[in-house]
Coordinates of C-alpha atoms and ligand atoms in Angstrom, one line a residue:
M254 CA 24.6 -27.2 17.7
T255 CA 26.7 -24.9 19.8
D256 CA 25.2 -21.5 20.2
L257 CA 27.8 -19.3 18.7
L258 CA 26.5 -16.3 20.6
T259 CA 28.2 -17.7 23.8
M260 CA 31.6 -17.4 22.0
V261 CA 31.2 -13.8 20.8
D262 CA 33.3 -11.4 22.9
R263 CA 30.8 -8.6 23.8
T264 CA 33.6 -6.2 24.6
R265 CA 35.1 -6.4 21.1
L266 CA 32.1 -5.9 18.9
P267 CA 32.1 -3.7 15.8
E268 CA 30.1 -0.5 16.4
H269 CA 28.8 -0.5 12.8
I270 CA 28.0 -3.5 10.5
A271 CA 27.1 -3.0 6.9
I272 CA 25.5 -5.8 4.8
I273 CA 25.1 -6.4 1.1
M274 CA 22.0 -8.7 1.2
D275 CA 22.6 -10.7 -1.9
G276 CA 21.2 -13.9 -3.4
N277 CA 17.4 -13.5 -3.0
G278 CA 16.9 -14.2 -6.7
R279 CA 19.1 -17.3 -6.9
W280 CA 17.6 -18.6 -3.7
A281 CA 14.1 -18.4 -5.2
R282 CA 15.2 -19.8 -8.6
E283 CA 16.8 -22.8 -6.8
R284 CA 13.3 -23.5 -5.4
G285 CA 11.6 -23.1 -8.8
Q286 CA 10.0 -19.8 -7.7
D287 CA 9.9 -16.3 -9.0
R288 CA 12.7 -13.9 -7.9
V289 CA 10.3 -11.8 -6.0
Y290 CA 9.6 -14.7 -3.7
G291 CA 13.2 -14.5 -2.6
H292 CA 12.8 -10.8 -1.7
Y293 CA 9.8 -11.7 0.4
E294 CA 11.8 -14.4 2.3
G295 CA 14.7 -11.9 2.5
V296 CA 12.5 -9.7 4.8
I297 CA 12.4 -12.5 7.4
S298 CA 16.2 -12.4 7.4
V299 CA 16.1 -8.6 7.8
R300 CA 13.9 -8.9 10.8
E301 CA 16.1 -11.6 12.3
I302 CA 19.3 -9.7 11.8
V303 CA 17.9 -6.4 13.1
D304 CA 16.8 -8.3 16.1
G305 CA 20.1 -10.0 16.6
C306 CA 22.1 -6.8 16.2
G307 CA 19.9 -5.0 18.7
E308 CA 20.1 -7.9 21.2
I309 CA 23.9 -8.1 21.1
G310 CA 24.4 -4.3 21.3
I311 CA 25.5 -3.3 17.8
K312 CA 24.9 0.5 17.5
Y313 CA 24.6 0.8 13.7
L314 CA 23.5 -1.6 11.0
T315 CA 23.4 -0.5 7.3
L316 CA 21.5 -2.7 4.9
Y317 CA 22.0 -2.3 1.1
A318 CA 18.3 -2.7 0.2
F319 CA 18.3 -1.1 -3.3
S320 CA 21.1 0.3 -5.4
T321 CA 20.7 2.9 -8.1
E322 CA 21.7 0.1 -10.6
N323 CA 18.7 -1.9 -9.3
W324 CA 16.4 0.6 -11.2
N325 CA 17.5 -1.3 -14.3
R326 CA 15.8 -4.5 -13.3
P327 CA 12.5 -5.6 -14.9
K328 CA 9.7 -3.1 -14.0
A329 CA 7.7 -5.8 -12.3
E330 CA 10.6 -6.7 -9.9
V331 CA 11.3 -3.0 -9.1
D332 CA 7.6 -2.4 -8.4
A333 CA 7.4 -5.5 -6.2
L334 CA 10.5 -4.4 -4.3
M335 CA 9.2 -0.9 -3.7
E336 CA 5.8 -2.3 -2.5
L337 CA 7.6 -4.8 -0.3
L338 CA 9.7 -2.0 1.3
V339 CA 6.5 0.1 1.9
N340 CA 4.5 -2.8 3.4
T341 CA 7.4 -4.0 5.5
I342 CA 8.1 -0.6 7.1
R343 CA 4.3 -0.1 7.6
K344 CA 4.1 -3.5 9.3
E345 CA 7.3 -3.2 11.3
V346 CA 7.3 0.4 12.5
D347 CA 5.5 -0.4 15.8
D348 CA 8.1 -3.1 16.6
L349 CA 10.9 -0.8 15.7
K350 CA 9.5 1.7 18.1
K351 CA 9.1 -0.9 20.8
N352 CA 12.5 -2.3 20.3
N353 CA 14.2 1.1 20.5
V354 CA 15.4 0.9 16.9
R355 CA 15.9 4.2 15.1
L356 CA 15.4 4.2 11.3
H357 CA 17.5 6.2 8.8
V358 CA 17.6 6.2 5.0
I359 CA 20.6 7.0 2.9
G360 CA 20.6 7.4 -0.9
D361 CA 18.7 9.4 -3.5
F362 CA 15.5 9.7 -1.5
A363 CA 13.8 12.0 -4.0
S364 CA 14.0 9.2 -6.7
L365 CA 11.9 6.8 -4.6
P366 CA 8.1 6.6 -5.4
D367 CA 6.1 9.1 -3.4
V368 CA 4.4 6.4 -1.3
C369 CA 7.8 5.0 -0.3
Q370 CA 9.1 8.5 0.6
K371 CA 6.0 9.1 2.7
E372 CA 6.2 5.7 4.5
M373 CA 9.9 6.1 5.2
S374 CA 9.6 9.7 6.4
E375 CA 6.9 8.8 8.8
A376 CA 8.9 5.8 10.2
I377 CA 12.0 8.0 10.5
E378 CA 10.0 10.5 12.5
L379 CA 8.2 7.9 14.7
T380 CA 11.5 6.3 15.7
A381 CA 13.6 9.5 15.9
M382 CA 13.7 9.4 19.8
N383 CA 14.9 5.8 19.9
T384 CA 18.4 5.3 21.4
G385 CA 19.2 1.6 20.6
L386 CA 20.2 0.2 17.2
N387 CA 20.4 2.7 14.3
L388 CA 19.0 0.9 11.3
I389 CA 20.2 2.6 8.1
L390 CA 18.5 1.5 4.9
A391 CA 20.5 2.3 1.7
L392 CA 17.8 2.9 -0.9
S393 CA 18.5 4.1 -4.4
Y394 CA 22.0 4.3 -3.1
S395 CA 25.2 4.7 -5.1
A396 CA 28.6 5.3 -3.4
R397 CA 30.0 7.0 -6.5
Q398 CA 27.0 9.4 -6.7
E399 CA 27.5 10.1 -2.9
I400 CA 31.1 10.9 -3.4
L401 CA 30.4 13.1 -6.5
T402 CA 27.7 15.0 -4.5
A403 CA 30.1 15.5 -1.6
T404 CA 32.7 16.8 -4.0
R405 CA 30.3 19.2 -5.6
K406 CA 29.3 20.6 -2.2
I407 CA 33.0 21.1 -1.2
A408 CA 33.8 22.6 -4.6
A409 CA 30.9 25.1 -4.1
M410 CA 32.2 26.0 -0.6
V411 CA 35.7 26.6 -2.0
Q412 CA 34.3 28.6 -4.9
S413 CA 32.3 30.8 -2.6
G414 CA 35.3 31.4 -0.3
A415 CA 33.6 29.6 2.6
L416 CA 36.3 26.9 2.7
A417 CA 40.1 27.0 1.9
V418 CA 41.5 24.2 -0.3
D419 CA 43.9 23.2 2.5
D420 CA 40.9 22.8 4.8
V421 CA 39.4 20.0 2.7
T422 CA 40.2 17.2 5.1
E423 CA 38.9 13.7 5.5
E424 CA 36.6 15.0 8.3
V425 CA 35.2 17.7 6.1
F426 CA 34.6 15.2 3.3
H427 CA 33.0 12.8 5.7
R428 CA 30.6 15.5 6.9
C429 CA 29.4 16.0 3.3
L430 CA 28.5 12.3 2.8
N431 CA 25.0 10.7 3.4
T432 CA 26.5 9.0 6.4
S433 CA 27.8 12.1 8.2
D434 CA 26.0 11.1 11.4
F435 CA 27.4 7.6 11.6
P436 CA 30.8 6.1 12.3
D437 CA 32.4 4.1 9.5
P438 CA 31.5 0.4 9.4
E439 CA 34.2 -1.9 10.9
L440 CA 32.6 -5.0 9.3
M441 CA 31.1 -5.5 5.9
I442 CA 29.2 -8.7 5.2
R443 CA 28.2 -9.8 1.7
T444 CA 26.0 -12.9 1.3
S445 CA 25.7 -15.3 -1.6
G446 CA 29.3 -15.9 -2.6
E447 CA 30.0 -12.7 -4.7
T448 CA 33.2 -11.0 -3.6
R449 CA 32.5 -7.4 -4.8
I450 CA 31.7 -4.1 -3.1
S451 CA 29.2 -3.1 -5.8
N452 CA 29.2 0.6 -5.3
F453 CA 28.5 0.4 -1.6
L454 CA 30.0 2.8 0.9
L455 CA 33.2 3.1 -1.1
F456 CA 34.6 6.0 1.1
Q457 CA 33.4 4.6 4.5
L458 CA 34.7 1.0 4.0
A459 CA 38.3 2.0 3.7
Y460 CA 39.4 0.1 6.8
A461 CA 36.4 -2.3 7.2
E462 CA 37.0 -6.0 7.5
L463 CA 35.2 -7.7 4.6
Y464 CA 33.4 -11.0 5.3
F465 CA 32.0 -13.0 2.4
T466 CA 29.7 -16.0 2.9
P467 CA 28.1 -18.4 0.4
V468 CA 24.8 -18.4 2.3
H469 CA 22.0 -16.7 0.3
W470 CA 20.4 -13.8 2.1
P471 CA 17.0 -15.6 2.7
D472 CA 18.9 -18.3 4.6
F473 CA 21.0 -15.8 6.7
R474 CA 20.1 -16.2 10.4
K475 CA 21.4 -15.0 13.8
Q476 CA 23.9 -17.9 13.9
N477 CA 25.4 -16.7 10.6
L478 CA 25.7 -13.2 12.0
Y479 CA 27.6 -14.6 15.0
E480 CA 29.8 -16.6 12.7
A481 CA 30.7 -13.3 10.9
L482 CA 31.4 -11.6 14.3
L483 CA 33.6 -14.5 15.4
D484 CA 35.6 -14.3 12.2
Y485 CA 35.9 -10.5 12.7
Q486 CA 37.2 -11.0 16.2
R487 CA 39.9 -13.4 15.0
R488 CA 41.3 -10.8 12.7
E489 CA 44.0 -8.3 13.7
R490 CA 43.0 -4.8 12.7
R491 CA 46.3 -3.0 11.8
F492 CA 45.3 0.2 10.1
G493 CA 48.6 0.2 8.1
K494 CA 50.8 -0.6 11.1
T495 CA 52.9 -3.7 11.7
S496 CA 51.7 -6.6 13.7
E497 CA 54.5 -6.0 16.3
Q498 CA 53.4 -2.3 16.6
I499 CA 49.9 -3.4 17.3
Q500 CA 50.9 -5.9 20.0
T501 CA 53.1 -3.4 21.8
D502 CA 50.6 -0.5 21.4
S503 CA 49.3 0.5 24.8
A504 CA 46.0 1.6 23.4
P505 CA 43.5 -1.3 23.3
H506 CA 42.8 -2.4 19.7
V507 CA 39.7 -3.9 18.2
Ligands
LIG623 C1 19.8 -8.8 -3.7 O1 19.4 -10.1 -4.2 C2 18.7 -8.2 -3.0 C3 18.1 -7.1 -3.3 C4 18.4 -6.3 -4.5 C5 16.9 -6.5 -2.5 C6 17.1 -6.7 -1.0 C7 15.7 -6.5 -0.4 C8 15.2 -7.2 0.6 C9 15.9 -8.2 1.3 C10 13.8 -6.9 1.0 C11 13.4 -5.6 1.6 C12 14.3 -5.1 2.6 C13 14.0 -4.3 3.7 C14 15.0 -3.6 4.4 C15 12.6 -4.2 4.2 P1 19.4 -10.3 -5.7 O2 18.0 -10.1 -6.2 O3 20.4 -9.5 -6.4 O4 19.8 -11.9 -5.8 P2 20.6 -12.6 -7.0 O5 21.9 -12.0 -7.0 O6 20.5 -14.0 -6.6 O7 19.8 -12.3 -8.3

Protein backbone atom coordinates (compact mmCIF):
# COMPACT_ATOMS: atom_id res chain seq x y z
CA MET A 1 0.00 0.00 0.00
CA THR A 2 1.32 3.49 -0.87
CA ASP A 3 2.14 5.47 2.22
CA LEU A 4 -0.18 8.43 1.73
CA LEU A 5 2.01 10.53 4.00
CA THR A 6 4.55 10.91 1.20
CA MET A 7 1.84 12.58 -0.91
CA VAL A 8 0.80 15.15 1.70
CA ASP A 9 2.14 18.65 1.00
CA ARG A 10 3.65 19.72 4.34
CA THR A 11 3.56 23.38 3.29
CA ARG A 12 -0.23 23.41 2.90
CA LEU A 13 -1.46 21.75 6.07
CA PRO A 14 -4.44 23.02 8.04
CA GLU A 15 -3.32 24.62 11.26
CA HIS A 16 -6.35 23.27 13.13
CA ILE A 17 -8.26 20.00 12.57
CA ALA A 18 -11.51 19.26 14.39
CA ILE A 19 -12.90 15.72 14.56
CA ILE A 20 -16.32 14.28 15.39
CA MET A 21 -15.30 10.78 16.48
CA ASP A 22 -18.45 8.86 15.54
CA GLY A 23 -19.36 5.19 15.17
CA ASN A 24 -17.92 3.57 18.29
CA GLY A 25 -21.27 2.03 19.21
CA ARG A 26 -22.01 0.69 15.72
CA TRP A 27 -18.46 -0.66 15.41
CA ALA A 28 -18.93 -2.64 18.63
CA ARG A 29 -22.43 -3.85 17.75
CA GLU A 30 -21.19 -5.11 14.37
CA ARG A 31 -18.82 -7.32 16.40
CA GLY A 32 -21.55 -8.50 18.75
CA GLN A 33 -20.06 -6.46 21.59
CA ASP A 34 -21.34 -3.89 24.04
CA ARG A 35 -21.17 -0.25 22.86
CA VAL A 36 -18.64 0.54 25.58
CA TYR A 37 -16.17 -1.82 23.90
CA GLY A 38 -16.27 0.53 20.91
CA HIS A 39 -15.31 3.47 23.13
CA TYR A 40 -12.37 1.50 24.52
CA GLU A 41 -11.17 0.72 21.02
CA GLY A 42 -11.79 4.37 20.07
CA VAL A 43 -9.07 5.39 22.51
CA ILE A 44 -6.52 3.54 20.36
CA SER A 45 -7.58 5.74 17.42
CA VAL A 46 -7.28 8.84 19.61
CA ARG A 47 -3.71 7.90 20.48
CA GLU A 48 -2.89 7.17 16.84
CA ILE A 49 -4.35 10.42 15.51
CA VAL A 50 -2.80 12.58 18.25
CA ASP A 51 0.50 10.96 17.35
CA GLY A 52 -0.06 11.45 13.61
CA CYS A 53 -1.02 15.11 13.97
CA GLY A 54 2.01 15.78 16.17
CA GLU A 55 4.38 14.06 13.74
CA ILE A 56 3.15 15.93 10.69
CA GLY A 57 3.13 19.32 12.40
CA ILE A 58 -0.56 20.12 12.96
CA LYS A 59 -0.75 22.81 15.65
CA TYR A 60 -4.32 22.27 16.96
CA LEU A 61 -6.51 19.17 17.13
CA THR A 62 -9.99 19.38 18.65
CA LEU A 63 -11.73 16.09 19.47
CA TYR A 64 -15.46 15.98 20.21
CA ALA A 65 -15.30 13.44 23.03
CA PHE A 66 -18.59 14.13 24.84
CA SER A 67 -21.48 16.43 23.90
CA THR A 68 -24.03 17.87 26.32
CA GLU A 69 -26.57 15.63 24.53
CA ASN A 70 -24.46 12.57 25.46
CA TRP A 71 -25.58 13.02 29.09
CA ASN A 72 -28.92 11.53 27.92
CA ARG A 73 -27.34 8.15 27.12
CA PRO A 74 -27.92 5.21 29.50
CA LYS A 75 -26.23 5.89 32.84
CA ALA A 76 -23.97 2.85 32.50
CA GLU A 77 -22.58 4.17 29.19
CA VAL A 78 -22.08 7.71 30.55
CA ASP A 79 -20.30 6.33 33.63
CA ALA A 80 -18.11 4.10 31.47
CA LEU A 81 -17.19 7.02 29.21
CA MET A 82 -16.26 9.25 32.16
CA GLU A 83 -14.19 6.48 33.68
CA LEU A 84 -12.50 5.88 30.35
CA LEU A 85 -11.66 9.57 30.01
CA VAL A 86 -10.17 9.70 33.50
CA ASN A 87 -8.16 6.49 33.06
CA THR A 88 -6.94 7.45 29.59
CA ILE A 89 -5.70 10.86 30.67
CA ARG A 90 -4.10 9.36 33.78
CA LYS A 91 -2.31 6.75 31.66
CA GLU A 92 -1.34 9.06 28.81
CA VAL A 93 -0.26 12.22 30.59
CA ASP A 94 3.41 11.22 30.75
CA ASP A 95 3.46 10.53 27.01
CA LEU A 96 1.66 13.80 26.32
CA LYS A 97 4.37 15.57 28.29
CA LYS A 98 7.15 13.69 26.53
CA ASN A 99 5.65 14.30 23.09
CA ASN A 100 5.29 18.05 23.70
CA VAL A 101 1.46 17.91 23.52
CA ARG A 102 -0.45 20.58 25.42
CA LEU A 103 -3.89 19.58 26.69
CA HIS A 104 -6.91 21.90 26.79
CA VAL A 105 -10.58 21.27 27.58
CA ILE A 106 -13.57 23.17 26.20
CA GLY A 107 -17.20 22.76 27.26
CA ASP A 108 -19.12 22.89 30.52
CA PHE A 109 -16.22 21.84 32.74
CA ALA A 110 -18.21 22.25 35.97
CA SER A 111 -20.76 19.63 34.84
CA LEU A 112 -18.11 16.89 34.70
CA PRO A 113 -17.71 14.52 37.67
CA ASP A 114 -15.25 15.81 40.27
CA VAL A 115 -12.71 13.08 39.56
CA CYS A 116 -12.78 13.95 35.86
CA GLN A 117 -12.36 17.68 36.56
CA LYS A 118 -9.42 16.91 38.85
CA GLU A 119 -7.66 14.59 36.38
CA MET A 120 -8.15 17.03 33.50
CA SER A 121 -6.99 20.04 35.54
CA GLU A 122 -3.83 18.21 36.57
CA ALA A 123 -3.05 17.13 33.01
CA ILE A 124 -3.71 20.65 31.72
CA GLU A 125 -1.27 22.02 34.28
CA LEU A 126 1.36 19.34 33.67
CA THR A 127 1.37 19.98 29.93
CA ALA A 128 0.97 23.77 30.09
CA MET A 129 4.59 24.44 29.06
CA ASN A 130 4.45 22.21 25.98
CA THR A 131 4.80 23.91 22.62
CA GLY A 132 3.91 21.20 20.08
CA LEU A 133 0.41 19.98 19.27
CA ASN A 134 -2.45 21.60 21.19
CA LEU A 135 -4.93 18.82 21.95
CA ILE A 136 -8.33 20.28 22.74
CA LEU A 137 -10.92 17.91 24.19
CA ALA A 138 -14.54 19.02 23.82
CA LEU A 139 -16.21 17.60 26.95
CA SER A 140 -19.82 18.26 27.88
CA TYR A 141 -19.67 20.63 24.94
CA SER A 142 -22.54 22.32 23.08
CA ALA A 143 -21.88 24.98 20.45
CA ARG A 144 -25.30 26.58 21.00
CA GLN A 145 -24.60 26.88 24.74
CA GLU A 146 -21.18 28.34 23.94
CA ILE A 147 -22.75 30.94 21.63
CA LEU A 148 -25.44 31.78 24.22
CA THR A 149 -22.83 32.20 26.95
CA ALA A 150 -20.77 34.48 24.71
CA THR A 151 -23.89 36.48 23.87
CA ARG A 152 -24.71 36.91 27.57
CA LYS A 153 -21.14 38.09 28.30
CA ILE A 154 -21.36 40.64 25.51
CA ALA A 155 -24.84 41.78 26.54
CA ALA A 156 -23.58 42.31 30.11
CA MET A 157 -20.61 44.37 28.83
CA VAL A 158 -22.95 46.49 26.71
CA GLN A 159 -25.39 46.90 29.61
CA SER A 160 -22.63 48.05 31.94
CA GLY A 161 -21.35 50.52 29.35
CA ALA A 162 -18.00 48.71 28.97
CA LEU A 163 -18.70 47.99 25.29
CA ALA A 164 -20.60 49.93 22.62
CA VAL A 165 -23.06 48.04 20.43
CA ASP A 166 -21.10 49.04 17.32
CA ASP A 167 -17.96 47.51 18.83
CA VAL A 168 -19.48 44.02 18.92
CA THR A 169 -17.37 42.61 16.10
CA GLU A 170 -16.56 39.05 15.04
CA GLU A 171 -13.25 39.39 16.89
CA VAL A 172 -14.97 40.44 20.12
CA PHE A 173 -17.41 37.56 19.76
CA HIS A 174 -14.56 35.14 19.11
CA ARG A 175 -12.82 36.31 22.27
CA CYS A 176 -15.90 35.37 24.31
CA LEU A 177 -15.99 31.77 23.05
CA ASN A 178 -14.38 28.72 24.73
CA THR A 179 -11.94 28.64 21.82
CA SER A 180 -10.68 32.22 22.18
CA ASP A 181 -7.08 31.00 22.37
CA PHE A 182 -7.24 28.95 19.16
CA PRO A 183 -7.57 29.72 15.45
CA ASP A 184 -10.70 28.39 13.71
CA PRO A 185 -10.40 24.87 12.26
CA GLU A 186 -9.77 24.75 8.51
CA LEU A 187 -10.73 21.07 8.34
CA MET A 188 -13.52 19.19 10.13
CA ILE A 189 -13.58 15.40 9.88
CA ARG A 190 -16.58 13.26 10.86
CA THR A 191 -16.29 9.50 10.85
CA SER A 192 -18.94 6.82 10.43
CA GLY A 193 -20.96 8.16 7.53
CA GLU A 194 -23.19 10.74 9.23
CA THR A 195 -23.15 14.12 7.46
CA ARG A 196 -24.18 16.42 10.32
CA ILE A 197 -22.35 18.97 12.48
CA SER A 198 -24.24 17.94 15.66
CA ASN A 199 -23.82 21.13 17.69
CA PHE A 200 -20.02 21.18 17.26
CA LEU A 201 -18.09 24.49 16.89
CA LEU A 202 -20.96 26.15 14.98
CA PHE A 203 -19.35 29.61 14.98
CA GLN A 204 -15.78 28.41 14.36
CA LEU A 205 -16.54 26.07 11.45
CA ALA A 206 -17.94 28.86 9.23
CA TYR A 207 -15.24 28.41 6.56
CA ALA A 208 -13.98 24.93 7.40
CA GLU A 209 -13.74 22.23 4.78
CA LEU A 210 -15.97 19.36 5.83
CA TYR A 211 -14.76 15.80 5.30
CA PHE A 212 -17.03 12.83 5.89
CA THR A 213 -15.83 9.25 5.83
CA PRO A 214 -17.77 5.99 6.29
CA VAL A 215 -14.93 4.59 8.44
CA HIS A 216 -16.02 4.05 12.06
CA TRP A 217 -13.85 5.86 14.62
CA PRO A 218 -12.25 2.69 16.09
CA ASP A 219 -10.96 1.86 12.59
CA PHE A 220 -9.62 5.37 11.89
CA ARG A 221 -5.84 5.28 11.53
CA LYS A 222 -3.04 7.59 10.37
CA GLN A 223 -3.60 6.60 6.73
CA ASN A 224 -7.24 7.76 7.05
CA LEU A 225 -5.99 11.06 8.44
CA TYR A 226 -3.63 11.47 5.48
CA GLU A 227 -6.52 10.66 3.11
CA ALA A 228 -8.50 13.50 4.69
CA LEU A 229 -5.51 15.84 4.38
CA LEU A 230 -5.06 14.95 0.71
CA ASP A 231 -8.74 15.59 0.07
CA TYR A 232 -8.41 18.95 1.85
CA GLN A 233 -5.39 19.86 -0.27
CA ARG A 234 -7.31 19.12 -3.49
CA ARG A 235 -9.96 21.66 -2.58
CA GLU A 236 -9.87 25.35 -3.45
CA ARG A 237 -10.64 27.51 -0.44
CA ARG A 238 -12.43 30.55 -1.83
CA PHE A 239 -13.86 32.37 1.23
CA GLY A 240 -16.70 33.75 -0.93
CA LYS A 241 -14.46 34.90 -3.80
CA THR A 242 -14.53 33.52 -7.37
CA SER A 243 -12.14 30.88 -8.60
CA GLU A 244 -10.56 33.43 -11.00
CA GLN A 245 -9.95 35.88 -8.16
CA ILE A 246 -8.26 33.19 -6.11
CA GLN A 247 -5.97 32.22 -9.00
CA THR A 248 -4.89 35.80 -9.67
CA ASP A 249 -4.57 36.74 -5.99
CA SER A 250 -0.95 37.43 -5.23
CA ALA A 251 -1.40 36.25 -1.66
CA PRO A 252 -0.70 32.54 -1.27
CA HIS A 253 -3.90 30.62 -0.55
CA VAL A 254 -4.38 27.44 1.37
C1 LIG B 1 -19.33 8.54 19.29
O1 LIG B 1 -19.64 7.21 18.95
C2 LIG B 1 -18.30 8.59 20.31
C3 LIG B 1 -18.46 9.13 21.56
C4 LIG B 1 -19.72 9.73 22.03
C5 LIG B 1 -17.37 9.10 22.56
C6 LIG B 1 -16.00 9.29 22.02
C7 LIG B 1 -15.02 8.88 23.06
C8 LIG B 1 -13.89 8.20 22.85
C9 LIG B 1 -13.36 7.84 21.52
C10 LIG B 1 -13.08 7.71 24.01
C11 LIG B 1 -12.45 8.71 24.91
C12 LIG B 1 -11.75 9.82 24.26
C13 LIG B 1 -10.62 10.41 24.71
C14 LIG B 1 -10.24 11.70 24.13
C15 LIG B 1 -9.74 9.81 25.72
P1 LIG B 1 -21.12 6.71 19.20
O2 LIG B 1 -21.17 6.06 20.52
O3 LIG B 1 -22.07 7.84 19.01
O4 LIG B 1 -21.29 5.66 18.06
P2 LIG B 1 -22.62 5.29 17.29
O5 LIG B 1 -23.03 6.51 16.52
O6 LIG B 1 -22.21 4.18 16.40
O7 LIG B 1 -23.64 4.90 18.32
